[in-house]
């Protein structure tokens, strides 16, 4: 009897974890980021919402296939935790590594990134990890492409 109540409690906590992890915490963190003077957290949360939108669209398109994947909800929770948690900065990593270059090429019309610091470079802990020396030389290797940051003098505002 007590085992059934515990299982019911765990089931409810599990079903609550999804909305809290995917929507409530990112919403709170986005509001805090907007109110802070730093651009680093703004970029992290914008990257999160872009990646989360892609994930949601993919789920809608692949819904009939994902119904057959029993552990999909658990995998999604772990993936979103990696995107959201500031220790990992997964959203910034995925955006810089896979999404940004396509956006630059097809949406903004810019080809190569210009030499302004990216979100990863602005975050000291991650920047230290990504500027390890290459095995063949003493120059640091750059693992990530810079974020899209308007050049000085561009007076375009996002609405």
XYZ file of C-alpha atoms in Angstrom:
159
model
C 0.000 0.000 0.000
C 2.774 2.464 0.922
C 4.654 1.394 -2.217
C 1.675 2.387 -4.372
C 1.528 5.841 -2.774
C 5.254 6.319 -3.277
C 4.941 5.266 -6.929
C 2.038 7.696 -7.406
C 4.071 10.509 -5.849
C 7.072 9.734 -8.074
C 4.849 9.635 -11.159
C 3.404 13.048 -10.335
C 6.860 14.511 -9.658
C 8.108 13.059 -12.932
C 5.241 14.602 -14.889
C 5.802 17.944 -13.123
C 9.535 17.936 -13.892
C 8.966 18.414 -17.624
C 7.082 21.716 -17.514
C 9.255 23.047 -14.694
C 12.495 22.179 -16.485
C 11.438 23.151 -20.008
C 9.303 26.219 -19.329
C 9.134 27.565 -15.762
C 12.852 27.739 -14.956
C 13.875 29.021 -18.429
C 11.119 31.644 -18.238
C 12.362 32.814 -14.843
C 16.000 32.789 -15.961
C 15.111 34.704 -19.147
C 13.401 37.453 -17.145
C 16.405 37.668 -14.802
C 18.719 37.790 -17.831
C 16.778 40.650 -19.431
C 17.020 42.650 -16.228
C 20.762 42.048 -15.760
C 23.345 44.307 -17.439
C 25.289 41.334 -18.887
C 24.723 40.181 -22.475
C 26.103 36.709 -21.763
C 22.995 35.434 -20.016
C 20.735 37.085 -22.619
C 22.489 35.136 -25.360
C 22.318 31.861 -23.393
C 18.565 32.133 -22.984
C 17.906 33.296 -26.535
C 19.896 30.269 -27.695
C 17.840 28.066 -25.364
C 14.527 29.294 -26.761
C 15.746 28.782 -30.344
C 16.901 25.208 -29.632
C 13.760 24.448 -27.614
C 11.606 25.711 -30.499
C 13.433 23.389 -32.908
C 12.931 20.497 -30.471
C 9.218 21.232 -30.158
C 8.791 21.467 -33.932
C 10.658 18.183 -34.389
C 8.392 16.555 -31.788
C 5.303 17.755 -33.643
C 6.593 16.430 -36.975
C 7.844 13.119 -35.545
C 5.007 12.551 -33.083
C 3.848 9.264 -34.593
C 7.391 7.842 -34.408
C 8.143 9.165 -30.924
C 5.043 7.442 -29.543
C 6.903 4.154 -30.041
C 10.021 5.309 -28.174
C 9.141 4.414 -24.600
C 11.916 6.431 -22.967
C 11.471 9.549 -25.151
C 10.152 11.703 -22.285
C 13.116 10.763 -20.073
C 15.625 11.395 -22.866
C 13.994 14.747 -23.575
C 14.176 15.701 -19.873
C 17.887 14.866 -19.721
C 18.553 16.746 -22.965
C 16.657 19.836 -21.786
C 18.460 19.677 -18.421
C 21.740 19.778 -20.348
C 20.461 22.758 -22.354
C 19.213 24.658 -19.308
C 21.733 24.109 -16.530
C 24.358 26.874 -16.382
C 27.118 24.373 -15.559
C 26.807 22.898 -19.056
C 25.539 25.819 -21.194
C 24.258 23.241 -23.671
C 21.987 25.669 -25.502
C 24.882 28.020 -26.250
C 27.065 25.111 -27.336
C 24.466 23.686 -29.744
C 23.604 27.090 -31.121
C 27.206 28.026 -31.803
C 28.209 24.598 -33.059
C 25.274 23.658 -35.316
C 22.651 26.376 -35.722
C 24.509 29.670 -35.989
C 26.329 29.108 -39.253
C 23.088 28.097 -41.018
C 21.320 31.167 -39.651
C 24.192 33.372 -40.800
C 24.275 31.828 -44.245
C 20.570 31.598 -45.054
C 18.810 34.190 -42.913
C 21.138 37.127 -42.314
C 23.158 36.770 -45.532
C 26.513 37.022 -43.717
C 29.082 34.356 -44.465
C 31.891 34.105 -41.946
C 31.788 35.270 -38.363
C 33.486 38.523 -37.444
C 35.964 38.805 -34.619
C 33.727 39.643 -31.687
C 33.568 37.507 -28.552
C 31.015 34.744 -28.449
C 28.932 33.666 -25.490
C 31.333 30.824 -24.797
C 34.315 33.184 -24.920
C 32.590 35.621 -22.569
C 31.926 32.882 -20.000
C 35.300 32.437 -18.224
C 34.894 28.795 -17.163
C 33.859 27.572 -20.614
C 36.355 29.832 -22.411
C 39.207 28.361 -20.370
C 38.155 24.845 -21.419
C 37.783 25.688 -25.106
C 41.127 27.450 -25.587
C 43.305 24.436 -24.939
C 46.438 24.290 -27.023
C 46.347 22.132 -30.086
C 48.395 18.937 -30.046
C 50.506 20.062 -33.022
C 51.345 23.616 -32.084
C 51.222 26.287 -29.452
C 48.321 28.281 -30.908
C 45.048 27.862 -29.062
C 42.389 26.181 -31.152
C 38.983 27.738 -31.432
C 36.160 25.230 -31.096
C 33.201 27.518 -31.486
C 32.023 30.079 -33.989
C 31.341 33.576 -32.637
C 27.787 34.581 -31.843
C 25.996 37.036 -34.046
C 26.663 40.360 -32.391
C 25.763 43.574 -34.209
C 28.738 45.640 -35.238
C 29.232 48.999 -33.580
C 27.252 51.591 -35.450
C 24.415 49.226 -36.394
C 21.353 50.810 -34.855
C 19.029 47.900 -35.446
C 16.853 46.931 -32.529
C 15.094 43.612 -32.115
C 11.386 43.738 -31.468
